[in-house]
XYZ file of C-alpha atoms in Angstrom:
658
model
C 121.562 79.119 137.170
C 122.061 80.732 140.587
C 122.913 84.077 138.996
C 119.683 83.955 136.983
C 117.637 83.314 140.146
C 119.359 86.171 141.981
C 118.599 88.470 139.044
C 114.989 87.252 139.058
C 114.613 88.009 142.772
C 116.010 91.513 142.340
C 113.709 92.227 139.355
C 110.669 91.088 141.336
C 111.665 93.320 144.267
C 112.082 96.363 142.009
C 108.744 95.667 140.325
C 106.995 95.326 143.709
C 108.386 98.693 144.748
C 106.763 100.257 141.664
C 103.514 98.553 142.659
C 103.666 100.314 146.056
C 104.987 97.532 148.309
C 107.711 98.273 150.873
C 110.527 95.874 149.895
C 113.888 96.834 151.360
C 117.364 95.679 150.382
C 117.664 93.713 153.633
C 114.518 91.756 152.734
C 116.023 90.857 149.343
C 119.190 89.555 151.050
C 117.109 87.661 153.626
C 114.984 86.043 150.914
C 118.040 84.815 149.002
C 119.697 83.418 152.187
C 116.502 81.674 153.304
C 116.068 80.152 149.826
C 119.666 78.811 149.840
C 119.319 77.335 153.346
C 115.969 75.771 152.463
C 117.512 74.155 149.384
C 120.379 72.743 151.528
C 117.922 71.317 154.066
C 115.943 69.603 151.291
C 119.156 68.325 149.732
C 118.682 69.808 146.254
C 119.808 72.794 144.203
C 118.099 76.158 144.428
C 115.271 76.388 141.869
C 112.326 78.620 141.007
C 109.843 76.656 143.088
C 111.810 77.216 146.322
C 112.470 80.867 145.449
C 108.759 81.394 144.730
C 107.711 80.133 148.186
C 110.343 82.221 149.956
C 109.534 85.443 148.047
C 105.828 85.069 148.811
C 106.580 84.560 152.534
C 109.140 87.384 152.882
C 107.808 90.128 150.563
C 104.044 89.782 151.291
C 102.726 90.855 154.717
C 98.965 90.457 154.090
C 96.505 88.940 151.630
C 96.453 91.975 149.320
C 100.251 92.078 149.059
C 100.329 88.330 148.472
C 97.999 88.800 145.479
C 100.308 91.485 144.086
C 103.383 89.281 144.569
C 101.695 86.386 142.737
C 100.740 88.603 139.805
C 104.222 90.129 139.492
C 105.847 86.674 139.730
C 103.612 85.369 136.929
C 104.196 88.360 134.609
C 107.978 88.374 135.030
C 108.257 84.629 134.513
C 106.152 84.822 131.362
C 108.415 87.613 130.135
C 111.481 85.525 130.914
C 109.980 82.580 129.082
C 109.371 84.855 126.057
C 112.932 86.111 126.232
C 114.173 82.531 126.392
C 112.172 81.590 123.309
C 113.452 84.638 121.395
C 117.036 83.897 122.466
C 116.633 80.320 121.247
C 115.325 81.567 117.870
C 118.202 84.060 117.637
C 120.753 81.328 118.341
C 119.199 79.235 115.550
C 119.623 82.175 113.138
C 123.223 82.623 114.262
C 123.918 78.930 113.573
C 122.483 79.304 110.045
C 124.909 82.158 109.473
C 127.816 80.359 111.130
C 128.154 83.096 113.743
C 128.179 83.286 117.532
C 127.592 85.900 120.218
C 129.979 88.829 119.720
C 131.170 87.634 116.273
C 132.440 90.125 113.702
C 131.241 89.939 110.074
C 134.124 90.570 107.708
C 132.365 89.915 104.370
C 128.617 90.270 104.180
C 128.623 89.221 100.524
C 130.184 85.825 101.315
C 127.942 85.426 104.330
C 124.668 85.884 102.393
C 125.520 83.968 99.226
C 126.284 80.352 98.606
C 124.247 77.340 99.801
C 120.902 78.114 101.445
C 121.228 81.804 100.502
C 117.504 82.500 100.988
C 117.538 81.157 104.559
C 120.724 83.096 105.310
C 119.190 86.353 104.059
C 116.052 85.844 106.132
C 118.121 85.120 109.254
C 120.361 88.142 108.683
C 117.283 90.316 108.053
C 115.672 89.304 111.355
C 118.830 89.894 113.386
C 119.461 93.235 111.742
C 115.873 94.444 112.226
C 115.926 93.430 115.906
C 119.120 95.415 116.385
C 121.168 92.345 117.359
C 123.594 92.993 114.490
C 124.932 96.536 114.666
C 127.107 98.496 112.284
C 130.487 99.748 113.536
C 133.357 101.545 111.766
C 135.113 98.169 111.456
C 132.093 96.297 110.064
C 128.933 94.592 111.313
C 129.127 92.987 114.777
C 126.785 90.615 116.648
C 125.932 91.761 120.188
C 127.141 89.655 123.088
C 124.561 87.560 124.948
C 123.957 89.951 127.866
C 123.517 92.957 125.572
C 121.189 90.903 123.353
C 119.029 89.929 126.345
C 118.739 93.572 127.392
C 117.826 94.546 123.838
C 115.192 91.806 123.528
C 113.716 92.643 126.935
C 113.370 96.286 125.857
C 111.690 95.293 122.575
C 109.248 92.951 124.304
C 108.368 95.623 126.828
C 107.730 98.127 124.015
C 105.999 95.956 121.374
C 104.783 92.867 123.254
C 106.270 90.292 120.882
C 109.300 89.801 118.675
C 107.117 89.679 115.535
C 105.582 93.084 116.299
C 109.063 94.459 116.907
C 110.235 93.123 113.523
C 107.205 94.568 111.709
C 107.611 97.973 113.379
C 111.293 98.065 112.432
C 110.453 97.182 108.815
C 107.844 99.960 108.730
C 110.396 102.472 110.027
C 112.817 101.507 107.278
C 110.198 102.107 104.583
C 109.126 105.427 106.113
C 112.753 106.624 106.215
C 113.304 105.675 102.583
C 115.887 102.919 103.221
C 114.449 100.944 100.338
C 117.610 99.367 98.940
C 118.564 97.527 102.132
C 114.965 96.681 102.961
C 114.270 95.189 99.544
C 117.483 93.155 99.552
C 116.313 90.904 102.394
C 112.977 89.196 103.018
C 111.989 91.511 105.856
C 108.761 90.640 107.694
C 105.781 92.741 106.653
C 102.785 93.501 108.872
C 99.911 95.405 107.235
C 98.837 97.049 110.493
C 102.328 98.406 111.134
C 102.370 99.988 107.667
C 99.086 101.871 108.169
C 100.778 105.181 108.925
C 103.164 104.991 105.944
C 102.358 106.617 102.609
C 101.256 104.283 99.857
C 103.922 105.732 97.532
C 106.758 104.587 99.815
C 105.328 101.079 100.039
C 105.023 100.908 96.244
C 108.633 102.067 95.785
C 109.862 99.477 98.307
C 107.964 96.764 96.426
C 109.446 97.852 93.085
C 112.931 97.788 94.612
C 112.309 94.293 95.980
C 111.085 93.213 92.547
C 114.209 94.634 90.946
C 116.400 92.712 93.416
C 114.558 89.492 92.570
C 112.700 89.200 95.882
C 109.232 88.499 94.443
C 107.895 87.166 97.748
C 108.409 90.474 99.525
C 107.199 92.375 96.453
C 103.940 90.394 96.416
C 103.334 91.075 100.108
C 103.791 94.799 99.625
C 101.783 94.805 96.380
C 98.816 93.231 98.164
C 98.958 96.030 100.740
C 99.088 98.649 97.959
C 96.100 97.044 96.198
C 94.028 96.998 99.409
C 94.848 100.642 100.066
C 93.791 101.592 96.536
C 90.546 99.634 96.745
C 89.702 101.392 100.003
C 89.903 104.756 98.191
C 93.432 105.962 99.022
C 95.030 107.924 96.188
C 98.810 107.854 95.574
C 100.807 110.832 94.383
C 102.784 108.672 91.940
C 100.111 106.565 90.257
C 102.501 105.318 87.571
C 104.731 103.484 90.097
C 101.748 101.813 91.751
C 100.341 100.842 88.341
C 103.689 99.412 87.187
C 103.988 97.357 90.383
C 100.486 95.878 90.249
C 100.684 95.181 86.514
C 104.030 93.337 86.768
C 102.715 91.136 89.593
C 99.255 90.585 88.011
C 97.684 92.181 91.101
C 95.731 94.890 89.257
C 91.956 94.821 89.819
C 89.226 97.060 88.336
C 88.639 98.720 91.708
C 92.319 99.495 92.310
C 92.647 100.686 88.707
C 89.692 103.046 89.192
C 91.473 104.617 92.158
C 94.625 105.103 90.050
C 92.639 106.654 87.190
C 91.102 109.240 89.520
C 94.538 110.670 90.263
C 96.133 110.054 86.847
C 93.666 109.949 83.909
C 96.537 109.499 81.416
C 96.888 105.901 82.580
C 93.856 105.168 80.415
C 95.945 105.722 77.268
C 98.492 103.161 78.502
C 95.741 100.596 79.031
C 94.525 100.832 75.429
C 97.472 98.794 74.120
C 96.110 95.289 74.718
C 92.650 93.736 74.662
C 92.932 92.403 78.231
C 93.844 95.795 79.640
C 91.065 97.450 77.594
C 88.519 95.087 79.142
C 89.774 95.958 82.619
C 89.714 99.668 81.722
C 86.051 99.396 80.724
C 85.217 97.768 84.071
C 87.166 100.434 85.980
C 85.443 103.289 84.121
C 82.068 102.032 85.326
C 83.251 102.573 88.915
C 84.309 106.212 88.450
C 82.366 109.326 89.379
C 81.090 111.699 86.690
C 83.953 114.239 86.858
C 86.737 111.646 86.586
C 84.901 109.758 83.849
C 84.355 112.952 81.846
C 88.087 113.719 81.898
C 89.077 110.189 80.832
C 86.519 109.996 78.034
C 87.916 113.234 76.617
C 91.410 111.697 76.491
C 90.582 108.276 75.066
C 88.154 109.632 72.439
C 91.175 110.722 70.350
C 92.277 107.086 69.978
C 90.469 104.565 67.785
C 90.803 101.839 70.423
C 89.628 104.256 73.109
C 86.481 105.039 71.128
C 85.648 101.340 71.176
C 85.983 101.284 74.972
C 83.885 104.443 75.297
C 81.141 103.080 73.044
C 80.704 100.139 75.410
C 79.627 102.560 78.153
C 76.633 103.930 76.231
C 73.473 103.688 78.261
C 75.362 102.712 81.429
C 76.606 106.202 82.351
C 74.856 109.552 82.586
C 74.584 111.691 79.458
C 76.448 114.611 81.084
C 79.796 112.729 81.122
C 79.967 112.838 77.305
C 80.010 116.649 77.116
C 83.777 116.905 76.418
C 83.918 114.100 73.825
C 84.477 115.454 70.309
C 85.197 113.549 67.097
C 86.955 115.990 64.781
C 86.600 113.911 61.606
C 83.642 112.344 59.872
C 82.767 109.094 61.728
C 84.191 106.010 59.977
C 82.608 103.331 62.170
C 79.486 102.864 64.222
C 81.549 103.310 67.421
C 82.732 106.739 66.303
C 79.207 107.656 65.192
C 77.476 106.839 68.484
C 80.253 108.406 70.602
C 80.112 111.604 68.518
C 76.310 111.733 68.869
C 76.543 111.224 72.636
C 78.916 114.200 72.887
C 76.604 116.409 70.795
C 73.541 115.472 72.837
C 75.397 116.163 76.103
C 76.458 119.624 74.908
C 72.927 120.325 73.686
C 71.589 119.436 77.131
C 74.118 121.772 78.753
C 73.070 124.567 76.400
C 69.370 124.157 77.193
C 70.092 124.172 80.932
C 72.196 127.341 80.568
C 69.343 128.972 78.642
C 66.987 128.078 81.479
C 69.311 129.953 83.869
C 69.070 133.094 81.750
C 71.936 132.735 79.242
C 69.897 133.056 76.060
C 72.959 132.824 73.800
C 73.354 129.161 74.799
C 69.960 128.307 73.321
C 71.205 128.795 69.748
C 74.296 126.706 70.511
C 72.150 123.875 71.898
C 69.916 123.892 68.812
C 73.012 123.841 66.587
C 74.409 120.749 68.370
C 71.029 119.054 68.143
C 70.856 119.772 64.426
C 74.276 118.160 63.847
C 72.979 114.896 65.311
C 70.606 114.533 62.339
C 73.564 114.557 59.926
C 75.186 111.404 61.377
C 74.055 107.937 60.335
C 74.297 105.328 63.087
C 71.982 102.698 61.621
C 74.822 100.127 61.502
C 75.245 100.234 65.271
C 74.058 97.261 67.379
C 70.557 97.380 68.796
C 71.760 98.102 72.351
C 73.759 101.142 71.158
C 70.817 102.457 69.110
C 68.513 102.100 72.117
C 71.002 103.975 74.316
C 71.284 106.841 71.815
C 67.502 107.045 71.464
C 67.102 107.282 75.245
C 69.665 110.091 75.387
C 67.987 111.848 72.471
C 64.507 111.557 73.967
C 65.790 113.093 77.198
C 67.268 116.095 75.366
C 64.136 116.594 73.236
C 61.961 116.669 76.346
C 64.240 119.277 77.889
C 64.125 121.268 74.652
C 60.331 121.367 74.629
C 60.281 122.631 78.219
C 62.989 125.260 77.673
C 61.551 126.576 74.417
C 58.142 126.976 76.049
C 59.740 129.038 78.796
C 62.081 130.911 76.483
C 59.558 132.215 73.928
C 58.404 134.985 76.252
C 61.977 135.753 77.311
C 63.164 135.989 73.710
C 60.382 138.414 72.823
C 61.031 140.544 75.903
C 64.787 140.475 75.358
C 64.401 141.636 71.753
C 62.517 144.680 73.101
C 64.681 145.700 76.055
C 68.080 145.143 74.414
C 67.566 148.349 72.367
C 66.771 150.430 75.481
C 69.009 152.178 77.956
C 69.489 150.064 81.099
C 67.366 152.294 83.342
C 64.588 152.496 80.750
C 64.733 148.712 80.310
C 64.325 148.176 84.052
C 61.345 150.500 84.237
C 59.768 148.743 81.246
C 60.320 145.319 82.834
C 58.796 146.720 86.014
C 55.595 147.482 84.126
C 55.607 143.971 82.624
C 56.126 142.508 86.087
C 53.237 144.478 87.576
C 50.779 143.628 84.787
C 51.703 140.058 83.773
C 50.838 136.581 85.022
C 53.148 134.457 87.183
C 55.070 133.081 84.202
C 55.604 136.570 82.759
C 56.637 137.893 86.176
C 59.352 135.258 86.492
C 60.568 136.028 82.979
C 60.670 139.786 83.643
C 62.510 139.214 86.909
C 65.185 137.063 85.248
C 65.739 139.607 82.486
C 65.845 142.401 85.070
C 68.706 140.619 86.841
C 70.666 140.553 83.576
C 70.112 144.297 83.032
C 70.880 145.016 86.693
C 74.264 143.297 86.429
C 75.148 145.527 83.472
C 74.226 148.622 85.454
C 76.220 147.400 88.450
C 79.329 147.211 86.265
C 78.976 150.965 85.652
C 78.253 151.801 89.283
C 80.862 149.515 90.851
C 83.827 151.642 89.741
C 82.652 154.315 92.182
C 82.097 151.842 95.031
C 83.982 152.354 98.280
C 84.624 149.889 101.031
C 82.784 150.145 104.317
C 85.953 151.338 106.064
C 88.672 153.764 105.073
C 92.337 154.257 105.964
C 93.375 157.423 107.801
C 96.754 158.728 108.904
C 97.481 158.383 112.605
C 100.355 158.330 115.054
C 99.290 154.884 116.249
C 98.588 151.717 114.286
C 100.413 149.815 111.545
C 103.352 151.573 109.908
C 102.712 152.948 106.425
C 105.940 151.745 104.798
C 105.582 153.754 101.602
C 104.986 157.108 103.283
C 107.578 156.419 105.983
C 110.310 155.645 103.414
C 109.341 158.772 101.473
C 109.656 160.909 104.629
C 113.043 159.354 105.458
C 114.364 160.149 101.976
C 112.999 163.693 102.268
C 114.671 164.040 105.728
C 111.385 164.980 107.405
C 111.439 165.718 111.128
C 108.887 163.000 112.073
C 109.227 160.386 109.325
C 107.228 157.537 110.910
C 103.660 157.437 109.577
C 101.130 154.970 110.966
C 97.794 153.980 109.513
C 94.732 152.714 111.276
C 91.347 151.700 109.988
C 88.268 153.629 110.972
C 84.817 152.209 110.476
C 82.596 154.500 108.469
C 79.225 155.253 110.002
C 76.233 153.545 108.447
C 74.227 155.741 106.099
C 70.492 156.231 105.814
C 69.358 156.464 102.188
C 65.975 158.170 101.671
C 64.487 157.831 98.160
C 61.573 159.765 96.675
C 59.290 157.448 94.647
C 57.112 160.071 92.997
C 56.699 159.879 89.216
C 59.352 162.475 88.312
C 62.008 160.757 90.454
C 61.810 157.243 88.946
C 65.205 157.170 87.185
C 67.011 158.963 90.017
C 65.604 156.549 92.583
C 66.553 153.644 90.347
C 70.213 154.690 90.133
C 70.370 155.506 93.842
C 68.998 152.061 94.648
C 71.560 150.525 92.323
C 74.359 152.439 94.052
C 73.088 151.276 97.433
C 73.373 147.637 96.334
C 76.862 148.201 94.881
C 78.429 149.881 97.928
C 78.977 146.994 100.339
C 78.321 147.849 103.989
C 77.651 151.543 103.289
C 73.864 151.824 103.407
C 72.218 150.516 106.561
C 68.686 151.929 106.329
C 66.751 152.324 103.080
C 63.616 154.493 103.079
C 61.180 154.628 100.148
C 58.531 157.309 100.412
C 55.761 159.082 98.573
C 52.744 159.865 100.750
C 53.551 156.692 102.727
C 56.899 155.574 104.103
C 58.539 152.117 103.824
C 61.752 151.545 105.791
C 64.101 148.597 105.154
C 66.820 148.016 107.748
C 70.061 146.083 107.056
C 69.757 147.087 103.412
C 73.353 145.988 102.730
C 72.260 142.369 103.261
C 69.663 142.448 100.471
C 70.338 140.230 97.461
C 70.116 141.497 93.897
C 66.764 139.798 93.311
C 65.340 141.175 96.576
C 66.284 144.733 95.573
C 64.722 144.273 92.128
C 61.517 142.945 93.673
C 61.504 145.948 96.008
C 61.918 148.260 93.027
C 59.159 146.525 91.060
C 56.712 146.985 93.938
C 57.146 150.768 93.908
C 54.407 152.566 91.956
C 56.327 155.869 91.283
C 53.158 157.925 91.630
C 51.090 159.700 94.292
C 51.717 162.587 96.666
C 55.018 163.408 98.336
C 55.631 163.913 102.069
C 59.343 164.541 102.571
C 59.118 165.673 106.192
C 57.519 162.484 107.503
C 60.135 160.389 105.666
C 62.951 162.327 107.368
C 61.344 162.035 110.794
C 60.616 158.290 110.498
C 64.132 157.539 109.260
C 65.755 159.491 112.096
C 63.601 157.625 114.624
C 65.253 154.311 113.640
C 68.689 155.473 114.863
C 69.676 155.862 118.493
C 72.523 158.254 117.599
C 72.663 160.701 114.662
C 74.478 159.540 111.544
C 74.582 160.470 107.860
C 71.455 160.733 105.752
C 71.296 160.978 101.960
C 67.994 162.163 100.497
C 67.234 161.823 96.773
C 64.209 164.044 96.069
C 62.981 167.093 94.158
C 61.923 168.852 97.434
C 58.362 169.294 96.136
C 56.196 168.716 99.217
C 52.603 167.943 98.096
C 51.175 166.914 101.491
C 50.268 169.441 104.168
C 52.964 169.073 106.831
C 55.940 171.057 108.072
C 58.353 172.226 105.407
C 61.307 169.918 104.585
C 63.708 172.755 105.493
C 62.235 172.928 109.009
C 62.642 169.181 109.506
C 66.196 169.365 108.117
C 67.044 172.220 110.504
C 65.872 170.229 113.528
C 67.808 167.101 112.439
C 70.950 169.166 111.851
C 70.711 170.573 115.377
C 70.422 166.994 116.693
C 73.723 166.111 114.987
C 72.636 164.626 111.655
C 74.763 165.170 108.525
C 72.378 165.637 105.610
C 73.043 165.433 101.862
C 70.254 166.281 99.419
C 70.661 165.042 95.818
C 68.303 166.962 93.525
C 67.357 166.623 89.848
C 67.612 169.720 87.597
C 63.887 170.335 88.046
C 63.257 170.913 91.743
C 61.699 173.394 94.155
C 64.283 176.202 94.182
C 62.853 178.062 97.200
C 63.037 174.962 99.351
C 66.548 174.225 98.067
C 67.801 177.625 99.250
C 66.204 177.067 102.668
C 67.611 173.549 103.041
C 71.136 174.554 101.959
C 71.557 176.464 105.245
C 71.456 173.189 107.227
C 72.578 170.522 104.744
C 74.771 169.848 101.735
C 72.847 170.138 98.472
C 73.966 168.698 95.123
C 72.137 169.033 91.827
C 72.754 166.024 89.567
C 72.167 166.591 85.874
C 72.024 162.888 84.944
C 70.654 160.023 87.046
C 73.667 157.810 86.245
C 75.939 160.304 88.067
C 74.379 159.483 91.444
C 76.850 156.634 92.285
C 79.733 159.095 91.892
C 78.161 161.459 94.413
C 77.357 158.672 96.851
C 80.965 157.489 96.698
C 82.078 160.804 98.252
C 80.005 160.488 101.402
C 83.058 160.821 103.617
C 83.199 164.495 102.654
C 79.686 165.371 103.879
């Protein structure tokens, strides 16, 4: 008893030092001597009450320090009381096992079997998880009492209670994969301590416990797995979780829905019995459209699965049936209504695709809708017939809307599909400029289709907005360096660095004779990402569009459709206005026939002045152009005559050589 009080006094002194109080070794010795003398004077043994009064008088020098001493005394005594309770519980477990402090365990099998085996396993599990039974090369050994007290004090300081320490130790065992030992004993389980552990590990531990016959532990872990699944957590191994919950009758529709999201093939397993089919139907109602679509596709190949699917008619959206196909002639009303639902869903998808411009899908949608008329579903229950009629009415309404929109598109498409792409665009431009709002939208949608076809031809000439050049600094060009080393060159190391190409000004003539050339130049500008910065459209007036590389396909088509391709031509003012946009000279590409029809300075004079300012000019001319002006311009700029408009992208792709 005296040794415990001495240890208590020393612990309080050390704790007070950490709190900032000046407690010297001499004061500790004085406090113990005063306490012993006071006990002798009172004629009784030294106890905590006497020690408490002495410590408060010796260690505290003012009211604030006395408050600190009282708090530290209370906390340490509560801790000691907790340690005493844990030690008492540990000694009870040791008595159940027939062991004492420092005992060696020679046969764990004999120790854990026999009478009261369940209690023995629980006691052994607690001692092992607390670290009071340790493994040595000569077998398991129980710690001596002093070592056990130090171990328990450390656990209480870290976790606060023995139960939290047990739960944390059990969680560590599951996270490290020590499932066999964990499942063998009824280890304590705390749901909060298992929060950071994967659901797959918990499920495997529960299955191992179930295999070892420990159904109590398995049920605890299974309840945690079920709660995790119901909250939306998805396991990697859904089959193990499903097997666990099914064997323990812990499977619920919500947890099953979570398993089906990650493993749709579980639905086929659930078709084997009526009870599981009923639960499957409830779980399917909780799934989102994508997961439900995948599962319906799988179970529609099974007769029992078709029955489950038919029960969902009218309760789920029509779109989820799009992948359901019945390959044979329907033999029951369930197969008939499920097959019809799949056809109606695909018809709806086809009509929606036709509305987005894919006219080929319209015929497919009409074909699926026609097949519905060939299936008899009159034997179906009233609720199924009503569901099919609602789906069918929805598709018919969509059909009437789409066909009203598509009539004009079909007629226009039948005309332009026989034309060359550039001619088709110019024709659609005329339709756009002369039609009503509905016809304008139709022409614009068809123009996008034609534009994409033209882009496919122009894109093969497209260059990136930066190029790679050879340099002595930068990243090493491995291929060229290895080649130089093999060839024994004097300086084999070749580096590459990226140089940003300057932005280009594209100037397009919109007079009547230049329509196709301007069209292909505009197409090339939209295909060459980051190449064209300023776009200038001119006739007698000038329109300048900056940041042209940011324009969408539809915006470029609308810009093209606004151009009239008629009127007078003033090339000089277009060159001057374009150059004014830039603070420093750059590259300018001009697509024109050089026929100036407005009284102004000659284009060659403007080109000469821009060349002296530092501009690099490239003129792209059609075969019919003003030859005198071409000869004058060629002294200050590069001139190329392009025989066909579709060759313009190839010329624009060589801008780095201007």
